[in-house]
Amino acid sequence: SVIAAASHEDPSSVLSLLKPLLWERRVPGTGDPDYILMHQSVVMWLTSPSGTITETGIHPSPRFGHDSLANVGLEELETDLGIVSPYLVRFLTSHLRAAERSDEIVSRLLFSFAW
């Protein structure tokens, strides 16, 4: 593999490390395995000179992640289904606090009958 050659590692060890980031498909006609990286950001990370994600400008924001999860949780809570997932019950307040949205714990959850 090109990645294994570039990293001077055994191809099978590189493949096992990258497996969570790959989709496997079979080559038509031969049935041989072929692997595709799930996202272009993985290619940028693997080909960056220092091998760090931050050098490529791709670095996840924990606050953005918490904010996104808080939004999903609040949307779930506001549906008319009256169903609140166990994950939501356990972690929504944590995501709101980590996203610096603690005021919404009181304004949107305190008097919510679904909550």
N, CA, C and O atoms as a DFTB+ gen file, in Angstrom:
460 C
 N C O
     1  1       0.837      -1.189       0.000
     2  2       0.000       0.000       0.000
     3  2       0.875       1.243       0.000
     4  3       2.002       1.221       0.495
     5  1       0.352       2.319      -0.555
     6  2       1.093       3.574      -0.643
     7  2       1.381       4.122       0.753
     8  3       2.484       4.599       1.021
     9  1       0.389       4.055       1.642
    10  2       0.570       4.564       3.008
    11  2       1.633       3.770       3.732
    12  3       2.478       4.347       4.416
    13  1       1.605       2.455       3.595
    14  2       2.600       1.621       4.262
    15  2       3.998       1.925       3.742
    16  3       4.952       1.983       4.518
    17  1       4.123       2.116       2.447
    18  2       5.434       2.428       1.865
    19  2       5.929       3.780       2.365
    20  3       7.110       3.939       2.672
    21  1       5.036       4.739       2.446
    22  2       5.427       6.072       2.897
    23  2       5.808       6.077       4.372
    24  3       6.667       6.852       4.793
    25  1       5.179       5.225       5.146
    26  2       5.456       5.217       6.587
    27  2       6.522       4.202       6.966
    28  3       6.914       4.128       8.131
    29  1       6.998       3.421       6.007
    30  2       8.015       2.397       6.248
    31  2       7.549       1.373       7.273
    32  3       8.345       0.870       8.066
    33  1       6.274       1.070       7.250
    34  2       5.689       0.088       8.156
    35  2       5.174      -1.105       7.364
    36  3       4.988      -1.030       6.150
    37  1       4.948      -2.197       8.067
    38  2       4.355      -3.383       7.482
    39  2       2.924      -3.047       7.046
    40  3       2.154      -2.529       7.855
    41  1       2.548      -3.324       5.797
    42  2       1.207      -2.962       5.315
    43  2       0.075      -3.489       6.189
    44  3      -0.920      -2.793       6.387
    45  1       0.208      -4.706       6.714
    46  2      -0.882      -5.259       7.531
    47  2      -1.027      -4.513       8.851
    48  3      -2.139      -4.375       9.360
    49  1       0.085      -4.027       9.418
    50  2      -0.027      -3.283      10.678
    51  2      -0.635      -1.899      10.431
    52  3      -1.416      -1.406      11.245
    53  1      -0.273      -1.277       9.305
    54  2      -0.861       0.023       8.964
    55  2      -2.358      -0.146       8.718
    56  3      -3.160       0.664       9.183
    57  1      -2.730      -1.184       7.994
    58  2      -4.134      -1.428       7.699
    59  2      -4.931      -1.668       8.979
    60  3      -6.050      -1.173       9.113
    61  1      -4.367      -2.419       9.914
    62  2      -5.106      -2.679      11.155
    63  2      -5.285      -1.407      11.975
    64  3      -6.301      -1.248      12.652
    65  1      -4.314      -0.502      11.924
    66  2      -4.453       0.768      12.640
    67  2      -5.495       1.684      11.988
    68  3      -6.227       2.395      12.676
    69  1      -5.548       1.657      10.674
    70  2      -6.460       2.541       9.944
    71  2      -7.847       1.948       9.725
    72  3      -8.745       2.653       9.266
    73  1      -8.040       0.694      10.036
    74  2      -9.302       0.014       9.731
    75  2     -10.546       0.776      10.201
    76  3     -11.536       0.800       9.470
    77  1     -10.543       1.399      11.386
    78  2     -11.737       2.141      11.781
    79  2     -12.037       3.343      10.877
    80  3     -13.152       3.864      10.902
    81  1     -11.066       3.785      10.086
    82  2     -11.247       4.950       9.222
    83  2     -11.510       4.569       7.762
    84  3     -11.565       5.435       6.888
    85  1     -11.669       3.279       7.508
    86  2     -11.779       2.791       6.135
    87  2     -13.097       2.088       5.867
    88  3     -13.689       1.477       6.757
    89  1     -13.541       2.186       4.626
    90  2     -14.610       1.339       4.121
    91  2     -13.958       0.282       3.263
    92  3     -13.074       0.585       2.462
    93  1     -14.383      -0.947       3.422
    94  2     -13.839      -2.029       2.600
    95  2     -14.851      -2.376       1.515
    96  3     -16.050      -2.493       1.771
    97  1     -14.349      -2.534       0.322
    98  2     -15.191      -2.990      -0.774
    99  2     -14.404      -4.017      -1.575
   100  3     -13.187      -4.123      -1.421
   101  1     -15.070      -4.755      -2.408
   102  2     -14.422      -5.773      -3.239
   103  2     -14.272      -5.255      -4.663
   104  3     -15.189      -4.653      -5.222
   105  1     -13.110      -5.500      -5.233
   106  2     -12.834      -5.094      -6.609
   107  2     -13.673      -5.971      -7.533
   108  3     -13.599      -7.197      -7.457
   109  1     -14.474      -5.351      -8.410
   110  2     -15.282      -6.147      -9.345
   111  2     -14.397      -7.045     -10.204
   112  3     -13.356      -6.621     -10.707
   113  1     -14.821      -8.262     -10.357
   114  2     -14.083      -9.206     -11.209
   115  2     -13.111     -10.066     -10.423
   116  3     -13.066     -11.282     -10.608
   117  1     -12.322      -9.436      -9.535
   118  2     -11.320     -10.223      -8.797
   119  2     -11.786     -10.558      -7.385
   120  3     -11.388     -11.577      -6.821
   121  1     -12.626      -9.704      -6.817
   122  2     -13.068      -9.932      -5.441
   123  2     -12.033      -9.545      -4.400
   124  3     -12.236      -9.754      -3.204
   125  1     -10.905      -8.972      -4.864
   126  2      -9.867      -8.542      -3.930
   127  2     -10.370      -7.368      -3.095
   128  3     -11.180      -6.570      -3.567
   129  1      -9.895      -7.261      -1.857
   130  2     -10.334      -6.127      -1.035
   131  2      -9.709      -4.821      -1.516
   132  3      -8.558      -4.787      -1.952
   133  1     -10.479      -3.770      -1.427
   134  2     -10.038      -2.431      -1.757
   135  2     -10.549      -1.539      -0.631
   136  3     -11.667      -1.727      -0.152
   137  1      -9.754      -0.586      -0.214
   138  2     -10.124       0.240       0.930
   139  2     -10.219       1.706       0.532
   140  3      -9.408       2.211      -0.245
   141  1     -11.217       2.371       1.076
   142  2     -11.443       3.782       0.800
   143  2     -11.491       4.507       2.138
   144  3     -12.188       4.086       3.061
   145  1     -10.742       5.603       2.232
   146  2     -10.795       6.406       3.451
   147  2     -12.151       7.086       3.556
   148  3     -12.693       7.565       2.560
   149  1     -12.698       7.126       4.769
   150  2     -14.041       7.653       4.976
   151  2     -14.171       9.145       4.707
   152  3     -15.232       9.603       4.283
   153  1     -13.122       9.903       4.944
   154  2     -13.252      11.351       4.834
   155  2     -11.938      11.963       4.361
   156  3     -10.860      11.477       4.702
   157  1     -12.034      13.023       3.582
   158  2     -10.851      13.693       3.048
   159  2      -9.940      14.214       4.157
   160  3      -8.728      14.301       3.960
   161  1     -10.492      14.560       5.306
   162  2      -9.661      15.064       6.403
   163  2      -8.656      14.012       6.869
   164  3      -7.573      14.358       7.341
   165  1      -9.006      12.732       6.740
   166  2      -8.069      11.665       7.106
   167  2      -6.874      11.682       6.158
   168  3      -5.734      11.504       6.588
   169  1      -7.130      11.892       4.882
   170  2      -6.042      11.972       3.898
   171  2      -5.141      13.157       4.225
   172  3      -3.917      13.036       4.181
   173  1      -5.738      14.302       4.553
   174  2      -4.951      15.488       4.893
   175  2      -4.085      15.221       6.126
   176  3      -2.921      15.619       6.175
   177  1      -4.662      14.550       7.113
   178  2      -3.924      14.242       8.333
   179  2      -2.773      13.283       8.047
   180  3      -1.653      13.494       8.512
   181  1      -3.053      12.227       7.278
   182  2      -2.024      11.227       7.002
   183  2      -0.896      11.761       6.134
   184  3       0.233      11.279       6.218
   185  1      -1.187      12.741       5.310
   186  2      -0.167      13.252       4.406
   187  2       0.477      14.546       4.900
   188  3       1.328      15.109       4.213
   189  1       0.082      15.026       6.086
   190  2       0.716      16.243       6.604
   191  2       2.153      15.916       7.004
   192  3       2.413      14.822       7.503
   193  1       3.082      16.832       6.797
   194  2       4.493      16.568       7.085
   195  2       4.764      16.144       8.529
   196  3       5.603      15.275       8.766
   197  1       4.078      16.737       9.485
   198  2       4.352      16.392      10.882
   199  2       3.429      15.304      11.395
   200  3       3.635      14.788      12.494
   201  1       2.410      14.945      10.616
   202  2       1.482      13.911      11.049
   203  2       0.510      14.378      12.120
   204  3      -0.073      13.558      12.830
   205  1       0.333      15.691      12.243
   206  2      -0.606      16.195      13.234
   207  2      -1.822      16.784      12.551
   208  3      -1.727      17.350      11.462
   209  1      -2.937      16.648      13.184
   210  2      -4.174      17.167      12.616
   211  2      -4.171      18.691      12.663
   212  3      -4.674      19.330      11.739
   213  1      -3.621      19.284      13.710
   214  2      -3.692      20.734      13.852
   215  2      -2.919      21.446      12.753
   216  3      -3.271      22.566      12.384
   217  1      -1.880      20.825      12.227
   218  2      -1.112      21.464      11.162
   219  2      -1.951      21.643       9.903
   220  3      -1.753      22.598       9.153
   221  1      -2.873      20.738       9.674
   222  2      -3.709      20.827       8.482
   223  2      -4.883      21.769       8.695
   224  3      -5.649      22.025       7.765
   225  1      -5.031      22.281       9.894
   226  2      -6.147      23.170      10.171
   227  2      -7.414      22.424      10.526
   228  3      -8.474      23.037      10.657
   229  1      -7.329      21.135      10.681
   230  2      -8.490      20.327      11.032
   231  2      -8.321      19.907      12.481
   232  3      -7.607      18.952      12.788
   233  1      -8.968      20.612      13.341
   234  2      -8.916      20.235      14.747
   235  2     -10.307      20.396      15.332
   236  3     -10.911      21.465      15.244
   237  1     -10.807      19.333      15.925
   238  2     -12.167      19.375      16.431
   239  2     -12.279      20.310      17.630
   240  3     -11.367      20.393      18.453
   241  1     -13.378      20.997      17.719
   242  2     -13.645      21.875      18.844
   243  2     -14.551      21.138      19.826
   244  3     -15.689      20.817      19.484
   245  1     -14.077      20.868      21.026
   246  2     -14.947      20.204      22.004
   247  2     -16.225      20.997      22.258
   248  3     -17.298      20.415      22.418
   249  1     -16.112      22.314      22.296
   250  2     -17.309      23.119      22.544
   251  2     -18.325      22.951      21.412
   252  3     -19.525      22.841      21.666
   253  1     -17.852      22.933      20.175
   254  2     -18.750      22.713      19.044
   255  2     -19.442      21.355      19.160
   256  3     -20.637      21.240      18.891
   257  1     -18.698      20.337      19.555
   258  2     -19.279      19.001      19.729
   259  2     -20.350      18.993      20.802
   260  3     -21.426      18.430      20.604
   261  1     -20.060      19.620      21.948
   262  2     -21.050      19.684      23.022
   263  2     -22.268      20.493      22.591
   264  3     -23.402      20.132      22.904
   265  1     -22.031      21.582      21.876
   266  2     -23.118      22.424      21.398
   267  2     -24.023      21.635      20.446
   268  3     -25.248      21.720      20.532
   269  1     -23.416      20.876      19.550
   270  2     -24.185      20.067      18.597
   271  2     -25.000      19.000      19.316
   272  3     -26.172      18.793      19.000
   273  1     -24.385      18.321      20.284
   274  2     -25.110      17.295      21.036
   275  2     -26.223      17.899      21.878
   276  3     -27.283      17.293      22.034
   277  1     -25.991      19.093      22.423
   278  2     -27.042      19.779      23.185
   279  2     -28.214      20.114      22.267
   280  3     -29.371      19.947      22.654
   281  1     -27.924      20.585      21.054
   282  2     -28.996      20.901      20.101
   283  2     -29.818      19.668      19.756
   284  3     -31.047      19.724      19.727
   285  1     -29.145      18.563      19.498
   286  2     -29.846      17.321      19.179
   287  2     -30.716      16.898      20.366
   288  3     -31.864      16.492      20.190
   289  1     -30.161      16.996      21.563
   290  2     -30.914      16.627      22.759
   291  2     -32.141      17.487      22.971
   292  3     -33.213      16.975      23.295
   293  1     -31.994      18.786      22.791
   294  2     -33.131      19.690      22.967
   295  2     -34.190      19.461      21.894
   296  3     -35.386      19.551      22.171
   297  1     -33.759      19.167      20.683
   298  2     -34.718      18.860      19.617
   299  2     -35.495      17.590      19.949
   300  3     -36.708      17.524      19.750
   301  1     -34.786      16.583      20.458
   302  2     -35.449      15.336      20.848
   303  2     -36.465      15.607      21.952
   304  3     -37.575      15.074      21.936
   305  1     -36.079      16.425      22.889
   306  2     -36.950      16.740      24.015
   307  2     -38.202      17.493      23.576
   308  3     -39.269      17.326      24.166
   309  1     -38.073      18.317      22.546
   310  2     -39.187      19.154      22.118
   311  2     -40.111      18.484      21.106
   312  3     -41.074      19.103      20.653
   313  1     -39.838      17.237      20.744
   314  2     -40.751      16.537      19.839
   315  2     -42.021      16.182      20.596
   316  3     -42.042      16.174      21.827
   317  1     -43.043      15.897      19.874
   318  2     -44.331      15.572      20.491
   319  2     -44.437      14.104      20.890
   320  3     -45.495      13.664      21.342
   321  1     -43.381      13.358      20.733
   322  2     -43.450      11.931      21.021
   323  2     -43.485      11.634      22.513
   324  3     -43.976      10.582      22.922
   325  1     -42.978      12.534      23.319
   326  2     -42.958      12.302      24.762
   327  2     -41.941      11.260      25.184
   328  3     -42.007      10.747      26.300
   329  1     -41.008      10.942      24.312
   330  2     -39.983       9.938      24.617
   331  2     -38.662      10.656      24.842
   332  3     -38.236      11.466      24.018
   333  1     -38.029      10.361      25.942
   334  2     -36.724      10.942      26.241
   335  2     -35.743       9.782      26.372
   336  3     -35.941       8.888      27.195
   337  1     -34.687       9.795      25.560
   338  2     -33.729       8.691      25.568
   339  2     -32.918       8.686      26.857
   340  3     -32.712       9.738      27.463
   341  1     -32.459       7.517      27.278
   342  2     -31.608       7.430      28.470
   343  2     -30.334       8.276      28.337
   344  3     -29.870       8.862      29.315
   345  1     -29.773       8.335      27.120
   346  2     -28.580       9.159      26.911
   347  2     -28.886      10.621      27.208
   348  3     -28.115      11.305      27.880
   349  1     -30.008      11.084      26.705
   350  2     -30.412      12.461      26.917
   351  2     -30.597      12.765      28.400
   352  3     -30.121      13.788      28.892
   353  1     -31.275      11.892      29.096
   354  2     -31.494      12.096      30.531
   355  2     -30.164      12.195      31.260
   356  3     -30.003      13.012      32.168
   357  1     -29.231      11.377      30.869
   358  2     -27.949      11.328      31.581
   359  2     -26.998      12.470      31.214
   360  3     -26.287      12.973      32.084
   361  1     -26.969      12.892      29.940
   362  2     -25.897      13.778      29.501
   363  2     -26.297      15.158      28.976
   364  3     -25.417      15.986      28.742
   365  1     -27.573      15.433      28.784
   366  2     -27.948      16.716      28.196
   367  2     -27.449      17.894      29.029
   368  3     -26.911      18.851      28.472
   369  1     -27.611      17.846      30.319
   370  2     -27.150      18.970      31.148
   371  2     -25.634      19.130      31.059
   372  3     -25.130      20.252      31.081
   373  1     -24.911      18.033      30.959
   374  2     -23.447      18.117      30.824
   375  2     -23.062      18.789      29.508
   376  3     -22.147      19.613      29.470
   377  1     -23.763      18.435      28.428
   378  2     -23.466      19.049      27.130
   379  2     -23.820      20.533      27.143
   380  3     -23.082      21.347      26.586
   381  1     -24.928      20.893      27.765
   382  2     -25.296      22.307      27.851
   383  2     -24.254      23.098      28.641
   384  3     -23.880      24.201      28.242
   385  1     -23.790      22.548      29.747
   386  2     -22.775      23.243      30.558
   387  2     -21.469      23.373      29.796
   388  3     -20.850      24.437      29.809
   389  1     -21.035      22.298      29.125
   390  2     -19.771      22.332      28.381
   391  2     -19.847      23.279      27.181
   392  3     -18.826      23.805      26.739
   393  1     -21.055      23.496      26.655
   394  2     -21.246      24.422      25.540
   395  2     -21.498      25.843      26.049
   396  3     -21.851      26.736      25.279
   397  1     -21.315      26.033      27.341
   398  2     -21.529      27.337      27.984
   399  2     -22.957      27.836      27.765
   400  3     -23.188      29.005      27.458
   401  1     -23.906      26.915      27.932
   402  2     -25.326      27.225      27.780
   403  2     -26.103      26.813      29.030
   404  3     -27.230      26.327      28.936
   405  1     -25.492      27.010      30.202
   406  2     -26.113      26.595      31.461
   407  2     -27.459      27.252      31.700
   408  3     -28.328      26.662      32.343
   409  1     -27.649      28.465      31.193
   410  2     -28.928      29.154      31.379
   411  2     -30.089      28.362      30.792
   412  3     -31.221      28.487      31.260
   413  1     -29.825      27.555      29.782
   414  2     -30.883      26.766      29.166
   415  2     -31.306      25.586      30.032
   416  3     -32.391      25.037      29.841
   417  1     -30.469      25.195      30.973
   418  2     -30.869      24.126      31.892
   419  2     -32.102      24.580      32.664
   420  3     -33.045      23.812      32.847
   421  1     -32.089      25.816      33.111
   422  2     -33.234      26.358      33.841
   423  2     -34.359      26.726      32.883
   424  3     -35.508      26.339      33.094
   425  1     -34.035      27.471      31.837
   426  2     -35.088      28.001      30.970
   427  2     -35.794      26.935      30.140
   428  3     -36.967      27.097      29.806
   429  1     -35.102      25.843      29.801
   430  2     -35.722      24.860      28.906
   431  2     -35.974      23.505      29.556
   432  3     -36.776      22.719      29.052
   433  1     -35.305      23.225      30.663
   434  2     -35.457      21.901      31.266
   435  2     -36.203      21.884      32.593
   436  3     -36.948      20.946      32.876
   437  1     -36.008      22.904      33.397
   438  2     -36.545      22.877      34.763
   439  2     -38.037      22.621      34.807
   440  3     -38.504      21.855      35.649
   441  1     -38.802      23.250      33.913
   442  2     -40.241      23.109      33.937
   443  2     -40.772      22.258      32.772
   444  3     -41.956      22.324      32.439
   445  1     -39.899      21.470      32.165
   446  2     -40.299      20.602      31.073
   447  2     -40.841      19.301      31.639
   448  3     -40.122      18.574      32.324
   449  1     -42.098      19.003      31.361
   450  2     -42.705      17.764      31.880
   451  2     -42.093      16.544      31.248
   452  3     -41.998      15.503      31.897
   453  1     -41.673      16.635      29.995
   454  2     -41.026      15.498      29.332
   455  2     -39.703      15.165      30.004
   456  3     -39.322      14.000      30.111
   457  1     -39.010      16.203      30.454
   458  2     -37.716      16.012      31.095
   459  2     -37.911      15.359      32.433
   460  3     -36.939      15.107      33.144
